[in-house]
PDB file of C-alpha atoms in Angstrom:
ATOM      1  CA  MET A  23      91.910  22.585 -28.082  1.00 50.00           C
ATOM      2  CA  PRO A  24      89.093  23.947 -26.081  1.00 56.00           C
ATOM      3  CA  GLU A  25      89.793  26.446 -23.499  1.00 65.00           C
ATOM      4  CA  ARG A  26      89.379  25.415 -19.909  1.00 68.00           C
ATOM      5  CA  GLU A  27      86.509  26.940 -18.130  1.00 65.00           C
ATOM      6  CA  ARG A  28      87.158  28.979 -15.113  1.00 71.00           C
ATOM      7  CA  PRO A  29      85.949  27.632 -11.800  1.00 67.00           C
ATOM      8  CA  ALA A  30      83.699  30.660 -11.248  1.00 67.00           C
ATOM      9  CA  THR A  31      81.957  30.088 -14.587  1.00 74.00           C
ATOM     10  CA  ARG A  32      81.410  26.447 -13.782  1.00 71.00           C
ATOM     11  CA  ALA A  33      79.958  27.388 -10.405  1.00 70.00           C
ATOM     12  CA  ARG A  34      77.573  29.893 -12.028  1.00 76.00           C
ATOM     13  CA  ARG A  35      76.454  27.286 -14.544  1.00 75.00           C
ATOM     14  CA  ALA A  36      75.891  24.726 -11.758  1.00 71.00           C
ATOM     15  CA  VAL A  37      73.884  27.270  -9.731  1.00 70.00           C
ATOM     16  CA  ARG A  38      71.722  28.049 -12.794  1.00 77.00           C
ATOM     17  CA  ALA A  39      71.113  24.316 -13.351  1.00 71.00           C
ATOM     18  CA  ILE A  40      70.111  23.837  -9.729  1.00 77.00           C
ATOM     19  CA  ARG A  41      67.763  26.851  -9.896  1.00 76.00           C
ATOM     20  CA  GLY A  42      66.202  25.440 -13.099  1.00 73.00           C
ATOM     21  CA  ARG A  43      65.625  22.088 -11.450  1.00 79.00           C
ATOM     22  CA  ARG A  44      64.107  23.834  -8.425  1.00 80.00           C
ATOM     23  CA  ARG A  45      61.731  25.786 -10.691  1.00 82.00           C
ATOM     24  CA  ILE A  46      60.654  22.556 -12.384  1.00 82.00           C
ATOM     25  CA  ALA A  47      60.218  20.849  -9.000  1.00 76.00           C
ATOM     26  CA  ALA A  48      58.226  23.846  -7.688  1.00 76.00           C
ATOM     27  CA  THR A  49      56.005  23.844 -10.787  1.00 84.00           C
ATOM     28  CA  VAL A  50      55.352  20.110 -10.474  1.00 80.00           C
ATOM     29  CA  ALA A  51      54.634  20.467  -6.738  1.00 79.00           C
ATOM     30  CA  ALA A  52      52.190  23.314  -7.410  1.00 79.00           C
ATOM     31  CA  GLY A  53      50.451  21.226 -10.078  1.00 82.00           C
ATOM     32  CA  VAL A  54      50.137  18.267  -7.709  1.00 81.00           C
ATOM     33  CA  ALA A  55      48.782  20.548  -4.977  1.00 80.00           C
ATOM     34  CA  VAL A  56      46.165  22.048  -7.317  1.00 81.00           C
ATOM     35  CA  ALA A  57      45.162  18.574  -8.519  1.00 80.00           C
ATOM     36  CA  GLY A  58      44.853  17.449  -4.893  1.00 80.00           C
ATOM     37  CA  LEU A  59      42.626  20.411  -4.078  1.00 79.00           C
ATOM     38  CA  ILE A  60      40.400  19.665  -7.060  1.00 81.00           C
ATOM     39  CA  VAL A  61      40.088  15.983  -6.150  1.00 79.00           C
ATOM     40  CA  GLY A  62      39.382  16.900  -2.530  1.00 77.00           C
ATOM     41  CA  ALA A  63      36.669  19.348  -3.560  1.00 76.00           C
ATOM     42  CA  VAL A  64      35.032  16.790  -5.850  1.00 77.00           C
ATOM     43  CA  LEU A  65      35.067  14.143  -3.116  1.00 75.00           C
ATOM     44  CA  THR A  66      33.622  16.599  -0.593  1.00 73.00           C
ATOM     45  CA  LEU A  67      30.824  17.518  -2.987  1.00 71.00           C
ATOM     46  CA  ALA A  68      30.189  13.833  -3.676  1.00 62.00           C
ATOM     47  CA  ASP A  69      29.951  13.128   0.071  1.00 61.00           C
ATOM     48  CA  ASN A  70      27.394  15.909   0.481  1.00 63.00           C
ATOM     49  CA  ALA A  71      25.313  14.798  -2.509  1.00 57.00           C
ATOM     50  CA  PRO A  72      22.050  13.099  -1.626  1.00 66.00           C
ATOM     51  CA  ARG A  73      22.354   9.345  -1.587  1.00 63.00           C
ATOM     52  CA  PRO A  74      20.135   7.397  -3.958  1.00 63.00           C
ATOM     53  CA  ARG A  75      17.228   5.943  -2.049  1.00 68.00           C
ATOM     54  CA  ALA A  76      16.872   2.255  -2.660  1.00 70.00           C
ATOM     55  CA  ARG A  77      13.698   0.727  -1.355  1.00 67.00           C
ATOM     56  CA  GLN A  78      13.995  -2.632   0.337  1.00 75.00           C
ATOM     57  CA  TYR A  79      11.092  -4.665  -1.019  1.00 75.00           C
ATOM     58  CA  ARG A  80       9.406  -7.548   0.723  1.00 76.00           C
ATOM     59  CA  ALA A  81       9.323 -10.947  -0.894  1.00 86.00           C
ATOM     60  CA  PHE A  82       5.781 -10.283  -2.137  1.00 92.00           C
ATOM     61  CA  THR A  83       4.640  -9.113  -5.568  1.00 94.00           C
ATOM     62  CA  ALA A  84       1.210  -7.744  -6.457  1.00 96.00           C
ATOM     63  CA  CYS A  85       0.386  -7.618 -10.170  1.00 96.00           C
ATOM     64  CA  LEU A  86      -2.370  -5.865 -12.083  1.00 96.00           C
ATOM     65  CA  LEU A  87      -3.864  -7.484 -15.159  1.00 95.00           C
ATOM     66  CA  THR A  88      -5.430  -4.849 -17.413  1.00 92.00           C
ATOM     67  CA  ASP A  89      -7.222  -4.850 -20.720  1.00 88.00           C
ATOM     68  CA  ALA A  90      -5.550  -3.463 -23.845  1.00 87.00           C
ATOM     69  CA  HIS A  91      -5.994   0.115 -22.542  1.00 87.00           C
ATOM     70  CA  GLY A  92      -3.420  -0.531 -19.825  1.00 87.00           C
ATOM     71  CA  LEU A  93      -3.335   2.015 -17.027  1.00 90.00           C
ATOM     72  CA  SER A  94      -5.276   4.597 -19.032  1.00 88.00           C
ATOM     73  CA  GLY A  95      -8.577   2.835 -18.354  1.00 85.00           C
ATOM     74  CA  LYS A  96     -10.437   4.216 -15.321  1.00 87.00           C
ATOM     75  CA  PRO A  97     -10.820   0.928 -13.440  1.00 89.00           C
ATOM     76  CA  ALA A  98      -7.167   0.029 -13.944  1.00 91.00           C
ATOM     77  CA  ALA A  99      -5.956   3.521 -13.016  1.00 94.00           C
ATOM     78  CA  ALA A 100      -7.872   3.415  -9.729  1.00 94.00           C
ATOM     79  CA  ALA A 101      -6.589  -0.081  -8.904  1.00 95.00           C
ATOM     80  CA  TRP A 102      -3.015   0.932  -9.823  1.00 95.00           C
ATOM     81  CA  GLU A 103      -3.240   3.958  -7.531  1.00 95.00           C
ATOM     82  CA  GLY A 104      -4.225   1.661  -4.669  1.00 95.00           C
ATOM     83  CA  MET A 105      -1.417  -0.745  -5.522  1.00 94.00           C
ATOM     84  CA  GLN A 106       1.137   2.063  -5.432  1.00 95.00           C
ATOM     85  CA  LYS A 107      -0.168   3.217  -2.048  1.00 95.00           C
ATOM     86  CA  ALA A 108       0.135  -0.330  -0.757  1.00 94.00           C
ATOM     87  CA  SER A 109       3.689  -0.528  -2.084  1.00 93.00           C
ATOM     88  CA  LEU A 110       4.681   2.627  -0.238  1.00 92.00           C
ATOM     89  CA  THR A 111       3.298   1.445   3.081  1.00 91.00           C
ATOM     90  CA  THR A 112       4.043  -2.290   2.934  1.00 92.00           C
ATOM     91  CA  HIS A 113       7.073  -2.392   0.593  1.00 92.00           C
ATOM     92  CA  VAL A 114       5.509  -4.953  -1.724  1.00 93.00           C
ATOM     93  CA  LYS A 115       6.575  -4.926  -5.361  1.00 94.00           C
ATOM     94  CA  VAL A 116       3.865  -3.897  -7.818  1.00 95.00           C
ATOM     95  CA  GLN A 117       3.730  -4.363 -11.578  1.00 95.00           C
ATOM     96  CA  TYR A 118       1.147  -4.582 -14.321  1.00 94.00           C
ATOM     97  CA  LEU A 119       0.580  -6.370 -17.599  1.00 93.00           C
ATOM     98  CA  PRO A 120      -1.891  -5.263 -20.286  1.00 92.00           C
ATOM     99  CA  ALA A 121      -3.671  -8.047 -22.168  1.00 88.00           C
ATOM    100  CA  PHE A 122      -3.162  -6.677 -25.684  1.00 86.00           C
ATOM    101  CA  GLY A 123      -5.782  -7.670 -28.214  1.00 81.00           C
ATOM    102  CA  ALA A 124      -7.703  -9.682 -25.644  1.00 71.00           C
ATOM    103  CA  ALA A 125     -11.402  -8.913 -25.940  1.00 81.00           C
ATOM    104  CA  ASP A 126     -12.622 -11.832 -23.851  1.00 85.00           C
ATOM    105  CA  ALA A 127     -11.539 -14.153 -21.050  1.00 85.00           C
ATOM    106  CA  VAL A 128     -10.278 -16.858 -23.410  1.00 89.00           C
ATOM    107  CA  ALA A 129      -7.928 -14.468 -25.212  1.00 89.00           C
ATOM    108  CA  ALA A 130      -6.760 -12.940 -21.905  1.00 91.00           C
ATOM    109  CA  ALA A 131      -6.000 -16.294 -20.240  1.00 93.00           C
ATOM    110  CA  PRO A 132      -2.353 -16.452 -21.454  1.00 94.00           C
ATOM    111  CA  TYR A 133      -1.696 -13.044 -19.889  1.00 94.00           C
ATOM    112  CA  LEU A 134      -3.029 -14.277 -16.553  1.00 95.00           C
ATOM    113  CA  THR A 135      -0.819 -17.362 -16.848  1.00 94.00           C
ATOM    114  CA  THR A 136       2.159 -15.089 -17.539  1.00 95.00           C
ATOM    115  CA  LEU A 137       1.581 -13.244 -14.263  1.00 95.00           C
ATOM    116  CA  VAL A 138       1.295 -16.509 -12.371  1.00 95.00           C
ATOM    117  CA  HIS A 139       4.588 -17.704 -13.900  1.00 94.00           C
ATOM    118  CA  ARG A 140       6.203 -14.394 -12.938  1.00 93.00           C
ATOM    119  CA  HIS A 141       5.461 -15.464  -9.355  1.00 93.00           C
ATOM    120  CA  CYS A 142       2.908 -12.769  -8.594  1.00 94.00           C
ATOM    121  CA  ASP A 143       1.657 -13.523  -5.105  1.00 94.00           C
ATOM    122  CA  LEU A 144      -1.502 -11.507  -5.689  1.00 95.00           C
ATOM    123  CA  ILE A 145      -3.170 -10.541  -8.960  1.00 96.00           C
ATOM    124  CA  VAL A 146      -5.607  -7.642  -9.210  1.00 96.00           C
ATOM    125  CA  ALA A 147      -8.230  -7.503 -11.973  1.00 94.00           C
ATOM    126  CA  SER A 148     -10.326  -4.375 -12.407  1.00 91.00           C
ATOM    127  CA  ASP A 149     -11.873  -4.263 -15.884  1.00 90.00           C
ATOM    128  CA  ASP A 150     -14.441  -6.569 -17.469  1.00 90.00           C
ATOM    129  CA  VAL A 151     -11.952  -8.689 -19.438  1.00 91.00           C
ATOM    130  CA  SER A 152      -9.452  -9.238 -16.625  1.00 92.00           C
ATOM    131  CA  VAL A 153     -12.207  -9.883 -14.050  1.00 93.00           C
ATOM    132  CA  ALA A 154     -13.777 -12.471 -16.375  1.00 92.00           C
ATOM    133  CA  VAL A 155     -10.487 -14.323 -16.881  1.00 93.00           C
ATOM    134  CA  VAL A 156      -9.721 -14.321 -13.149  1.00 94.00           C
ATOM    135  CA  MET A 157     -13.157 -15.643 -12.287  1.00 93.00           C
ATOM    136  CA  ALA A 158     -12.772 -18.385 -14.902  1.00 92.00           C
ATOM    137  CA  ARG A 159      -9.189 -19.410 -14.017  1.00 92.00           C
ATOM    138  CA  ALA A 160      -8.525 -18.544 -10.336  1.00 93.00           C
ATOM    139  CA  ARG A 161      -9.390 -22.062  -9.155  1.00 91.00           C
ATOM    140  CA  HIS A 162      -6.482 -23.410 -11.249  1.00 92.00           C
ATOM    141  CA  TYR A 163      -3.961 -21.249  -9.374  1.00 93.00           C
ATOM    142  CA  ARG A 164      -4.662 -22.044  -5.718  1.00 91.00           C
ATOM    143  CA  LYS A 165      -1.349 -20.621  -4.438  1.00 92.00           C
ATOM    144  CA  THR A 166      -2.068 -17.203  -5.953  1.00 94.00           C
ATOM    145  CA  GLN A 167      -4.426 -14.690  -4.332  1.00 94.00           C
ATOM    146  CA  PHE A 168      -6.750 -12.622  -6.540  1.00 95.00           C
ATOM    147  CA  ILE A 169      -8.619  -9.346  -6.109  1.00 94.00           C
ATOM    148  CA  VAL A 170     -11.463  -8.525  -8.478  1.00 95.00           C
ATOM    149  CA  VAL A 171     -12.654  -4.919  -8.505  1.00 93.00           C
ATOM    150  CA  GLY A 172     -16.168  -3.823  -9.343  1.00 86.00           C
ATOM    151  CA  ALA A 173     -17.679  -7.285  -9.645  1.00 83.00           C
ATOM    152  CA  PRO A 174     -18.854  -9.872  -7.173  1.00 82.00           C
ATOM    153  CA  GLY A 175     -16.415 -12.715  -6.930  1.00 75.00           C
ATOM    154  CA  SER A 176     -16.179 -15.891  -4.987  1.00 77.00           C
ATOM    155  CA  GLY A 177     -13.643 -18.541  -4.346  1.00 82.00           C
ATOM    156  CA  PRO A 178     -11.142 -19.511  -1.670  1.00 88.00           C
ATOM    157  CA  ASN A 179      -8.430 -17.339  -3.226  1.00 91.00           C
ATOM    158  CA  VAL A 180     -10.585 -14.486  -4.604  1.00 93.00           C
ATOM    159  CA  VAL A 181     -11.458 -11.257  -2.787  1.00 92.00           C
ATOM    160  CA  ALA A 182     -14.091  -8.982  -4.330  1.00 92.00           C
ATOM    161  CA  ILE A 183     -14.042  -5.207  -3.932  1.00 92.00           C
ATOM    162  CA  THR A 184     -17.340  -3.576  -4.823  1.00 88.00           C
ATOM    163  CA  ALA A 185     -16.651  -0.121  -3.404  1.00 84.00           C
ATOM    164  CA  ALA A 186     -17.646   3.166  -4.972  1.00 88.00           C
ATOM    165  CA  PRO A 187     -15.140   4.261  -7.665  1.00 86.00           C
ATOM    166  CA  ASP A 188     -13.591   6.943  -5.440  1.00 91.00           C
ATOM    167  CA  ARG A 189     -12.976   4.340  -2.693  1.00 92.00           C
ATOM    168  CA  VAL A 190     -11.338   1.735  -4.962  1.00 93.00           C
ATOM    169  CA  PRO A 191      -7.702   2.878  -4.423  1.00 94.00           C
ATOM    170  CA  ALA A 192      -8.050   2.753  -0.637  1.00 94.00           C
ATOM    171  CA  GLU A 193      -9.823  -0.607  -0.687  1.00 93.00           C
ATOM    172  CA  VAL A 194      -7.252  -2.149  -3.040  1.00 94.00           C
ATOM    173  CA  ALA A 195      -4.432  -0.856  -0.817  1.00 94.00           C
ATOM    174  CA  LYS A 196      -6.091  -2.386   2.265  1.00 94.00           C
ATOM    175  CA  ALA A 197      -6.655  -5.736   0.564  1.00 93.00           C
ATOM    176  CA  ILE A 198      -3.042  -5.906  -0.631  1.00 92.00           C
ATOM    177  CA  SER A 199      -1.768  -4.957   2.810  1.00 92.00           C
ATOM    178  CA  ARG A 200      -3.869  -7.687   4.457  1.00 90.00           C
ATOM    179  CA  SER A 201      -2.689 -10.268   1.947  1.00 87.00           C
ATOM    180  CA  ALA A 202       0.974  -9.234   2.250  1.00 86.00           C
ATOM    181  CA  HIS A 203       0.894  -9.399   6.041  1.00 81.00           C
ATOM    182  CA  ALA A 204      -0.848 -12.784   5.977  1.00 79.00           C
ATOM    183  CA  THR A 205       2.059 -14.401   4.100  1.00 69.00           C
TER     184      THR A 205
END
């Protein structure tokens, strides 16, 4: 038969158990406090981080039709520079589409049609192939405005820019701005 424990021994054992539970509770509380400090620091740093800048675009899109060289061709690069300037000042969306493999207006016509179906409000053409296709097809797309660079153009929805090469970006930006504000 087991011996009965003395009351003093039981009291000591109970005190040790309470102290053990307190140590566990203190350890858990310290862990929660450290975790809270870490989360607070991360949230503070996140609040101070620069916010992503989202541009609010207008409901107007200007598109550049290029030859197979894309933006690497000089006429297209100058027109694209002007389009980007116009986008910064007027908040119009700008995009471009190279007419791959198109060496003449007939082969480039589907690329022009693609831009029209993408709902481009204004289409810029700056190289020989894209200017030729715009001049041949602009009358079929009366709701779309066109800018041809470096060639004389005519038509109710065609604007021609025949400025010196160093003035092309500024003139394209002005023409896009006028067109965007007119709509």
